[in-house]
Amino acid sequence: MSEFVRLDPHVIDEIVAICDTTLDELRSARRITDFLAIGHNFGDFESSKQLAAGYARKGAGTPESARERVEQFIEALTQLRDAFASGGEAFLDAQFDWTRQLQNIDIDA
């Protein structure tokens, strides 16, 4: 794209700070997904083991799992933050890429 966006430094700092705060929360959420794989507290019954296995699948290891979804959001938001941190110069080029990434995250799966 030939267009150019220039943002005031204080606006860039605010946007980057918001992105960093959100990324910290997403990283925390990613750590929480690790607990979904812990199934020994469900008991020794076969149905308990099946329930634990279901939580483990929803936690990580499949394209639809919580961990992978959080990773997708982290990746997209990191690219957005980096685009803003560049002073807006990369924002227009990155805009469509991160928008496409966010739209491709199927939150209903």
mmCIF file of N, CA and C in Angstrom:
data_model
loop_
_atom_site.group_PDB
_atom_site.id
_atom_site.type_symbol
_atom_site.label_atom_id
_atom_site.label_comp_id
_atom_site.label_asym_id
_atom_site.label_seq_id
_atom_site.Cartn_x
_atom_site.Cartn_y
_atom_site.Cartn_z
ATOM 1 N N MET A 1 0.834 -1.187 0.000
ATOM 2 C CA MET A 1 0.000 0.000 0.000
ATOM 3 C C MET A 1 0.871 1.239 0.000
ATOM 4 N N SER A 2 0.446 2.245 -0.703
ATOM 5 C CA SER A 2 1.246 3.452 -0.787
ATOM 6 C C SER A 2 0.850 4.468 0.277
ATOM 7 N N GLU A 3 -0.253 4.248 0.966
ATOM 8 C CA GLU A 3 -0.693 5.184 1.994
ATOM 9 C C GLU A 3 0.226 5.083 3.213
ATOM 10 N N PHE A 4 0.257 6.158 3.977
ATOM 11 C CA PHE A 4 1.125 6.218 5.142
ATOM 12 C C PHE A 4 0.345 6.797 6.310
ATOM 13 N N VAL A 5 0.490 6.174 7.457
ATOM 14 C CA VAL A 5 -0.196 6.648 8.659
ATOM 15 C C VAL A 5 0.866 7.085 9.653
ATOM 16 N N ARG A 6 0.684 8.262 10.216
ATOM 17 C CA ARG A 6 1.602 8.756 11.244
ATOM 18 C C ARG A 6 0.775 8.993 12.504
ATOM 19 N N LEU A 7 1.189 8.366 13.575
ATOM 20 C CA LEU A 7 0.503 8.518 14.852
ATOM 21 C C LEU A 7 1.373 9.327 15.801
ATOM 22 N N ASP A 8 0.737 10.127 16.647
ATOM 23 C CA ASP A 8 1.485 10.863 17.664
ATOM 24 C C ASP A 8 2.147 9.875 18.609
ATOM 25 N N PRO A 9 3.336 10.178 19.075
ATOM 26 C CA PRO A 9 4.056 9.250 19.952
ATOM 27 C C PRO A 9 3.273 8.839 21.201
ATOM 28 N N HIS A 10 2.537 9.779 21.812
ATOM 29 C CA HIS A 10 1.790 9.405 23.023
ATOM 30 C C HIS A 10 0.641 8.451 22.703
ATOM 31 N N VAL A 11 0.066 8.573 21.524
ATOM 32 C CA VAL A 11 -1.001 7.656 21.110
ATOM 33 C C VAL A 11 -0.412 6.272 20.867
ATOM 34 N N ILE A 12 0.727 6.219 20.218
ATOM 35 C CA ILE A 12 1.401 4.943 19.980
ATOM 36 C C ILE A 12 1.720 4.276 21.312
ATOM 37 N N ASP A 13 2.260 5.045 22.253
ATOM 38 C CA ASP A 13 2.603 4.490 23.569
ATOM 39 C C ASP A 13 1.377 3.924 24.272
ATOM 40 N N GLU A 14 0.251 4.627 24.180
ATOM 41 C CA GLU A 14 -0.982 4.141 24.821
ATOM 42 C C GLU A 14 -1.477 2.853 24.167
ATOM 43 N N ILE A 15 -1.471 2.828 22.853
ATOM 44 C CA ILE A 15 -1.944 1.637 22.143
ATOM 45 C C ILE A 15 -1.040 0.439 22.444
ATOM 46 N N VAL A 16 0.268 0.653 22.413
ATOM 47 C CA VAL A 16 1.209 -0.427 22.698
ATOM 48 C C VAL A 16 1.034 -0.914 24.135
ATOM 49 N N ALA A 17 0.812 0.010 25.071
ATOM 50 C CA ALA A 17 0.597 -0.386 26.469
ATOM 51 C C ALA A 17 -0.674 -1.216 26.618
ATOM 52 N N ILE A 18 -1.725 -0.828 25.926
ATOM 53 C CA ILE A 18 -2.974 -1.600 25.960
ATOM 54 C C ILE A 18 -2.742 -2.996 25.382
ATOM 55 N N CYS A 19 -2.039 -3.059 24.269
ATOM 56 C CA CYS A 19 -1.733 -4.359 23.660
ATOM 57 C C CYS A 19 -0.896 -5.218 24.606
ATOM 58 N N ASP A 20 0.106 -4.609 25.253
ATOM 59 C CA ASP A 20 0.955 -5.362 26.177
ATOM 60 C C ASP A 20 0.158 -5.902 27.353
ATOM 61 N N THR A 21 -0.742 -5.089 27.883
ATOM 62 C CA THR A 21 -1.589 -5.539 28.995
ATOM 63 C C THR A 21 -2.469 -6.702 28.555
ATOM 64 N N THR A 22 -3.050 -6.577 27.384
ATOM 65 C CA THR A 22 -3.904 -7.645 26.863
ATOM 66 C C THR A 22 -3.087 -8.903 26.584
ATOM 67 N N LEU A 23 -1.890 -8.742 26.049
ATOM 68 C CA LEU A 23 -1.023 -9.899 25.809
ATOM 69 C C LEU A 23 -0.654 -10.594 27.111
ATOM 70 N N ASP A 24 -0.402 -9.827 28.176
ATOM 71 C CA ASP A 24 -0.129 -10.435 29.482
ATOM 72 C C ASP A 24 -1.309 -11.280 29.943
ATOM 73 N N GLU A 25 -2.516 -10.776 29.751
ATOM 74 C CA GLU A 25 -3.720 -11.525 30.140
ATOM 75 C C GLU A 25 -3.880 -12.782 29.290
ATOM 76 N N LEU A 26 -3.600 -12.671 28.006
ATOM 77 C CA LEU A 26 -3.698 -13.842 27.132
ATOM 78 C C LEU A 26 -2.648 -14.887 27.495
ATOM 79 N N ARG A 27 -1.461 -14.445 27.843
ATOM 80 C CA ARG A 27 -0.421 -15.404 28.259
ATOM 81 C C ARG A 27 -0.818 -16.099 29.555
ATOM 82 N N SER A 28 -1.454 -15.357 30.439
ATOM 83 C CA SER A 28 -1.964 -15.957 31.673
ATOM 84 C C SER A 28 -3.039 -16.998 31.346
ATOM 85 N N ALA A 29 -3.915 -16.664 30.418
ATOM 86 C CA ALA A 29 -4.955 -17.605 29.993
ATOM 87 C C ALA A 29 -4.327 -18.842 29.367
ATOM 88 N N ARG A 30 -3.238 -18.659 28.625
ATOM 89 C CA ARG A 30 -2.554 -19.806 28.023
ATOM 90 C C ARG A 30 -2.013 -20.741 29.103
ATOM 91 N N ARG A 31 -1.480 -20.169 30.184
ATOM 92 C CA ARG A 31 -0.995 -21.003 31.289
ATOM 93 C C ARG A 31 -2.144 -21.752 31.960
ATOM 94 N N ILE A 32 -3.281 -21.145 32.043
ATOM 95 C CA ILE A 32 -4.449 -21.789 32.651
ATOM 96 C C ILE A 32 -4.890 -22.999 31.835
ATOM 97 N N THR A 33 -4.710 -22.936 30.518
ATOM 98 C CA THR A 33 -5.116 -24.084 29.687
ATOM 99 C C THR A 33 -4.323 -25.334 30.038
ATOM 100 N N ASP A 34 -3.132 -25.165 30.629
ATOM 101 C CA ASP A 34 -2.345 -26.331 31.035
ATOM 102 C C ASP A 34 -3.081 -27.172 32.077
ATOM 103 N N PHE A 35 -3.892 -26.526 32.896
ATOM 104 C CA PHE A 35 -4.612 -27.239 33.949
ATOM 105 C C PHE A 35 -5.749 -28.103 33.402
ATOM 106 N N LEU A 36 -6.182 -27.815 32.188
ATOM 107 C CA LEU A 36 -7.251 -28.622 31.604
ATOM 108 C C LEU A 36 -6.788 -30.051 31.323
ATOM 109 N N ALA A 37 -5.497 -30.240 31.178
ATOM 110 C CA ALA A 37 -4.967 -31.578 30.884
ATOM 111 C C ALA A 37 -4.778 -32.418 32.145
ATOM 112 N N ILE A 38 -4.923 -31.817 33.301
ATOM 113 C CA ILE A 38 -4.738 -32.551 34.552
ATOM 114 C C ILE A 38 -6.056 -33.233 34.898
ATOM 115 N N GLY A 39 -6.088 -34.547 34.740
ATOM 116 C CA GLY A 39 -7.335 -35.266 34.928
ATOM 117 C C GLY A 39 -7.351 -36.242 36.082
ATOM 118 N N HIS A 40 -6.290 -36.296 36.846
ATOM 119 C CA HIS A 40 -6.239 -37.305 37.909
ATOM 120 C C HIS A 40 -7.217 -37.012 39.047
ATOM 121 N N ASN A 41 -7.737 -35.820 39.129
ATOM 122 C CA ASN A 41 -8.684 -35.477 40.195
ATOM 123 C C ASN A 41 -10.121 -35.886 39.890
ATOM 124 N N PHE A 42 -10.349 -36.466 38.740
ATOM 125 C CA PHE A 42 -11.695 -36.876 38.365
ATOM 126 C C PHE A 42 -12.073 -38.236 38.941
ATOM 127 N N GLY A 43 -11.093 -39.005 39.335
ATOM 128 C CA GLY A 43 -11.386 -40.310 39.920
ATOM 129 C C GLY A 43 -10.954 -41.450 39.024
ATOM 130 N N ASP A 44 -11.254 -42.668 39.496
ATOM 131 C CA ASP A 44 -10.797 -43.867 38.797
ATOM 132 C C ASP A 44 -11.874 -44.543 37.955
ATOM 133 N N PHE A 45 -13.096 -44.054 37.989
ATOM 134 C CA PHE A 45 -14.145 -44.650 37.174
ATOM 135 C C PHE A 45 -13.841 -44.414 35.698
ATOM 136 N N GLU A 46 -14.313 -45.305 34.848
ATOM 137 C CA GLU A 46 -14.094 -45.160 33.411
ATOM 138 C C GLU A 46 -14.683 -43.842 32.889
ATOM 139 N N SER A 47 -15.866 -43.492 33.368
ATOM 140 C CA SER A 47 -16.485 -42.233 32.935
ATOM 141 C C SER A 47 -15.643 -41.033 33.380
ATOM 142 N N SER A 48 -14.995 -41.142 34.527
ATOM 143 C CA SER A 48 -14.114 -40.069 35.000
ATOM 144 C C SER A 48 -12.905 -39.925 34.089
ATOM 145 N N LYS A 49 -12.360 -41.051 33.662
ATOM 146 C CA LYS A 49 -11.214 -41.030 32.759
ATOM 147 C C LYS A 49 -11.593 -40.434 31.403
ATOM 148 N N GLN A 50 -12.802 -40.760 30.941
ATOM 149 C CA GLN A 50 -13.278 -40.203 29.678
ATOM 150 C C GLN A 50 -13.474 -38.690 29.793
ATOM 151 N N LEU A 51 -14.015 -38.265 30.928
ATOM 152 C CA LEU A 51 -14.204 -36.836 31.169
ATOM 153 C C LEU A 51 -12.856 -36.114 31.189
ATOM 154 N N ALA A 52 -11.886 -36.695 31.857
ATOM 155 C CA ALA A 52 -10.543 -36.109 31.918
ATOM 156 C C ALA A 52 -9.931 -36.019 30.525
ATOM 157 N N ALA A 53 -10.106 -37.067 29.719
ATOM 158 C CA ALA A 53 -9.569 -37.062 28.356
ATOM 159 C C ALA A 53 -10.237 -35.975 27.510
ATOM 160 N N GLY A 54 -11.529 -35.774 27.705
ATOM 161 C CA GLY A 54 -12.250 -34.726 26.984
ATOM 162 C C GLY A 54 -11.726 -33.340 27.333
ATOM 163 N N TYR A 55 -11.499 -33.104 28.624
ATOM 164 C CA TYR A 55 -10.933 -31.818 29.042
ATOM 165 C C TYR A 55 -9.530 -31.631 28.477
ATOM 166 N N ALA A 56 -8.749 -32.693 28.448
ATOM 167 C CA ALA A 56 -7.390 -32.602 27.909
ATOM 168 C C ALA A 56 -7.427 -32.219 26.429
ATOM 169 N N ARG A 57 -8.357 -32.819 25.662
ATOM 170 C CA ARG A 57 -8.490 -32.481 24.236
ATOM 171 C C ARG A 57 -8.930 -31.038 24.056
ATOM 172 N N LYS A 58 -9.833 -30.587 24.900
ATOM 173 C CA LYS A 58 -10.287 -29.196 24.800
ATOM 174 C C LYS A 58 -9.205 -28.227 25.259
ATOM 175 N N GLY A 59 -8.294 -28.705 26.075
ATOM 176 C CA GLY A 59 -7.228 -27.858 26.596
ATOM 177 C C GLY A 59 -6.115 -27.608 25.616
ATOM 178 N N ALA A 60 -5.642 -28.659 24.939
ATOM 179 C CA ALA A 60 -4.504 -28.506 24.029
ATOM 180 C C ALA A 60 -4.399 -29.694 23.094
ATOM 181 N N GLY A 61 -3.732 -29.466 21.980
ATOM 182 C CA GLY A 61 -3.419 -30.562 21.084
ATOM 183 C C GLY A 61 -4.271 -30.697 19.844
ATOM 184 N N THR A 62 -5.341 -29.959 19.752
ATOM 185 C CA THR A 62 -6.155 -29.989 18.541
ATOM 186 C C THR A 62 -6.311 -28.554 18.036
ATOM 187 N N PRO A 63 -6.610 -28.378 16.754
ATOM 188 C CA PRO A 63 -6.762 -27.015 16.227
ATOM 189 C C PRO A 63 -7.871 -26.209 16.912
ATOM 190 N N GLU A 64 -8.827 -26.907 17.502
ATOM 191 C CA GLU A 64 -9.949 -26.218 18.146
ATOM 192 C C GLU A 64 -9.759 -26.039 19.648
ATOM 193 N N SER A 65 -8.635 -26.482 20.187
ATOM 194 C CA SER A 65 -8.450 -26.464 21.635
ATOM 195 C C SER A 65 -8.215 -25.057 22.164
ATOM 196 N N ALA A 66 -8.444 -24.903 23.447
ATOM 197 C CA ALA A 66 -8.321 -23.597 24.100
ATOM 198 C C ALA A 66 -6.915 -23.028 23.938
ATOM 199 N N ARG A 67 -5.913 -23.853 24.137
ATOM 200 C CA ARG A 67 -4.525 -23.368 24.038
ATOM 201 C C ARG A 67 -4.233 -22.832 22.640
ATOM 202 N N GLU A 68 -4.640 -23.551 21.614
ATOM 203 C CA GLU A 68 -4.381 -23.101 20.250
ATOM 204 C C GLU A 68 -5.156 -21.825 19.927
ATOM 205 N N ARG A 69 -6.365 -21.707 20.426
ATOM 206 C CA ARG A 69 -7.144 -20.485 20.203
ATOM 207 C C ARG A 69 -6.450 -19.285 20.853
ATOM 208 N N VAL A 70 -6.004 -19.473 22.077
ATOM 209 C CA VAL A 70 -5.309 -18.384 22.776
ATOM 210 C C VAL A 70 -4.026 -18.037 22.027
ATOM 211 N N GLU A 71 -3.305 -19.040 21.547
ATOM 212 C CA GLU A 71 -2.082 -18.804 20.766
ATOM 213 C C GLU A 71 -2.382 -17.978 19.514
ATOM 214 N N GLN A 72 -3.492 -18.268 18.859
ATOM 215 C CA GLN A 72 -3.872 -17.518 17.663
ATOM 216 C C GLN A 72 -4.131 -16.054 18.000
ATOM 217 N N PHE A 73 -4.810 -15.807 19.108
ATOM 218 C CA PHE A 73 -5.061 -14.430 19.526
ATOM 219 C C PHE A 73 -3.762 -13.723 19.898
ATOM 220 N N ILE A 74 -2.862 -14.419 20.578
ATOM 221 C CA ILE A 74 -1.573 -13.835 20.949
ATOM 222 C C ILE A 74 -0.787 -13.443 19.697
ATOM 223 N N GLU A 75 -0.761 -14.326 18.731
ATOM 224 C CA GLU A 75 -0.021 -14.050 17.494
ATOM 225 C C GLU A 75 -0.596 -12.831 16.765
ATOM 226 N N ALA A 76 -1.913 -12.792 16.622
ATOM 227 C CA ALA A 76 -2.543 -11.676 15.917
ATOM 228 C C ALA A 76 -2.336 -10.356 16.660
ATOM 229 N N LEU A 77 -2.495 -10.370 17.980
ATOM 230 C CA LEU A 77 -2.337 -9.139 18.748
ATOM 231 C C LEU A 77 -0.886 -8.683 18.793
ATOM 232 N N THR A 78 0.050 -9.615 18.805
ATOM 233 C CA THR A 78 1.466 -9.253 18.768
ATOM 234 C C THR A 78 1.796 -8.541 17.456
ATOM 235 N N GLN A 79 1.268 -9.040 16.362
ATOM 236 C CA GLN A 79 1.488 -8.383 15.072
ATOM 237 C C GLN A 79 0.869 -6.993 15.049
ATOM 238 N N LEU A 80 -0.308 -6.864 15.626
ATOM 239 C CA LEU A 80 -0.966 -5.556 15.683
ATOM 240 C C LEU A 80 -0.145 -4.592 16.531
ATOM 241 N N ARG A 81 0.297 -5.042 17.703
ATOM 242 C CA ARG A 81 1.118 -4.193 18.575
ATOM 243 C C ARG A 81 2.388 -3.756 17.860
ATOM 244 N N ASP A 82 3.043 -4.689 17.195
ATOM 245 C CA ASP A 82 4.271 -4.362 16.488
ATOM 246 C C ASP A 82 4.024 -3.357 15.364
ATOM 247 N N ALA A 83 2.894 -3.492 14.700
ATOM 248 C CA ALA A 83 2.554 -2.541 13.634
ATOM 249 C C ALA A 83 2.362 -1.145 14.203
ATOM 250 N N PHE A 84 1.689 -1.035 15.327
ATOM 251 C CA PHE A 84 1.519 0.277 15.955
ATOM 252 C C PHE A 84 2.844 0.804 16.499
ATOM 253 N N ALA A 85 3.650 -0.074 17.067
ATOM 254 C CA ALA A 85 4.931 0.346 17.643
ATOM 255 C C ALA A 85 5.862 0.917 16.579
ATOM 256 N N SER A 86 5.655 0.533 15.340
ATOM 257 C CA SER A 86 6.483 1.055 14.256
ATOM 258 C C SER A 86 6.103 2.488 13.902
ATOM 259 N N GLY A 87 5.171 3.064 14.641
ATOM 260 C CA GLY A 87 4.753 4.430 14.375
ATOM 261 C C GLY A 87 3.620 4.510 13.383
ATOM 262 N N GLY A 88 3.026 3.396 13.102
ATOM 263 C CA GLY A 88 1.909 3.379 12.170
ATOM 264 C C GLY A 88 2.344 3.078 10.753
ATOM 265 N N GLU A 89 3.656 3.089 10.511
ATOM 266 C CA GLU A 89 4.146 2.867 9.156
ATOM 267 C C GLU A 89 3.752 1.491 8.631
ATOM 268 N N ALA A 90 3.780 0.505 9.500
ATOM 269 C CA ALA A 90 3.451 -0.852 9.068
ATOM 270 C C ALA A 90 1.975 -1.181 9.285
ATOM 271 N N PHE A 91 1.239 -0.257 9.881
ATOM 272 C CA PHE A 91 -0.147 -0.562 10.232
ATOM 273 C C PHE A 91 -0.994 -0.892 9.014
ATOM 274 N N LEU A 92 -0.915 -0.070 7.972
ATOM 275 C CA LEU A 92 -1.751 -0.321 6.800
ATOM 276 C C LEU A 92 -1.392 -1.634 6.129
ATOM 277 N N ASP A 93 -0.114 -1.950 6.071
ATOM 278 C CA ASP A 93 0.296 -3.219 5.468
ATOM 279 C C ASP A 93 -0.165 -4.398 6.314
ATOM 280 N N ALA A 94 -0.079 -4.257 7.633
ATOM 281 C CA ALA A 94 -0.426 -5.356 8.535
ATOM 282 C C ALA A 94 -1.921 -5.455 8.792
ATOM 283 N N GLN A 95 -2.629 -4.360 8.579
ATOM 284 C CA GLN A 95 -4.047 -4.291 8.934
ATOM 285 C C GLN A 95 -4.843 -5.454 8.371
ATOM 286 N N PHE A 96 -4.661 -5.726 7.123
ATOM 287 C CA PHE A 96 -5.478 -6.754 6.498
ATOM 288 C C PHE A 96 -5.032 -8.150 6.914
ATOM 289 N N ASP A 97 -3.748 -8.310 7.192
ATOM 290 C CA ASP A 97 -3.257 -9.614 7.612
ATOM 291 C C ASP A 97 -3.794 -9.982 8.986
ATOM 292 N N TRP A 98 -3.684 -9.077 9.984
ATOM 293 C CA TRP A 98 -4.179 -9.439 11.313
ATOM 294 C C TRP A 98 -5.692 -9.477 11.353
ATOM 295 N N THR A 99 -6.355 -8.666 10.541
ATOM 296 C CA THR A 99 -7.813 -8.742 10.473
ATOM 297 C C THR A 99 -8.236 -10.105 9.931
ATOM 298 N N ARG A 100 -7.529 -10.575 8.899
ATOM 299 C CA ARG A 100 -7.825 -11.895 8.337
ATOM 300 C C ARG A 100 -7.580 -12.987 9.368
ATOM 301 N N GLN A 101 -6.475 -12.864 10.122
ATOM 302 C CA GLN A 101 -6.170 -13.864 11.148
ATOM 303 C C GLN A 101 -7.269 -13.917 12.198
ATOM 304 N N LEU A 102 -7.698 -12.757 12.670
ATOM 305 C CA LEU A 102 -8.761 -12.735 13.688
ATOM 306 C C LEU A 102 -10.065 -13.309 13.139
ATOM 307 N N GLN A 103 -10.377 -12.990 11.907
ATOM 308 C CA GLN A 103 -11.605 -13.503 11.322
ATOM 309 C C GLN A 103 -11.549 -15.012 11.113
ATOM 310 N N ASN A 104 -10.358 -15.561 10.919
ATOM 311 C CA ASN A 104 -10.217 -17.001 10.691
ATOM 312 C C ASN A 104 -10.236 -17.810 11.972
ATOM 313 N N ILE A 105 -10.202 -17.146 13.115
ATOM 314 C CA ILE A 105 -10.284 -17.872 14.388
ATOM 315 C C ILE A 105 -11.747 -18.216 14.625
ATOM 316 N N ASP A 106 -12.080 -19.476 14.505
ATOM 317 C CA ASP A 106 -13.458 -19.944 14.630
ATOM 318 C C ASP A 106 -13.765 -20.156 16.104
ATOM 319 N N ILE A 107 -14.322 -19.147 16.762
ATOM 320 C CA ILE A 107 -14.559 -19.233 18.203
ATOM 321 C C ILE A 107 -15.726 -20.153 18.557
ATOM 322 N N ASP A 108 -16.497 -20.550 17.571
ATOM 323 C CA ASP A 108 -17.642 -21.416 17.848
ATOM 324 C C ASP A 108 -17.290 -22.896 17.749
ATOM 325 N N ALA A 109 -16.058 -23.194 17.328
ATOM 326 C CA ALA A 109 -15.684 -24.608 17.148
ATOM 327 C C ALA A 109 -15.512 -25.302 18.473
#
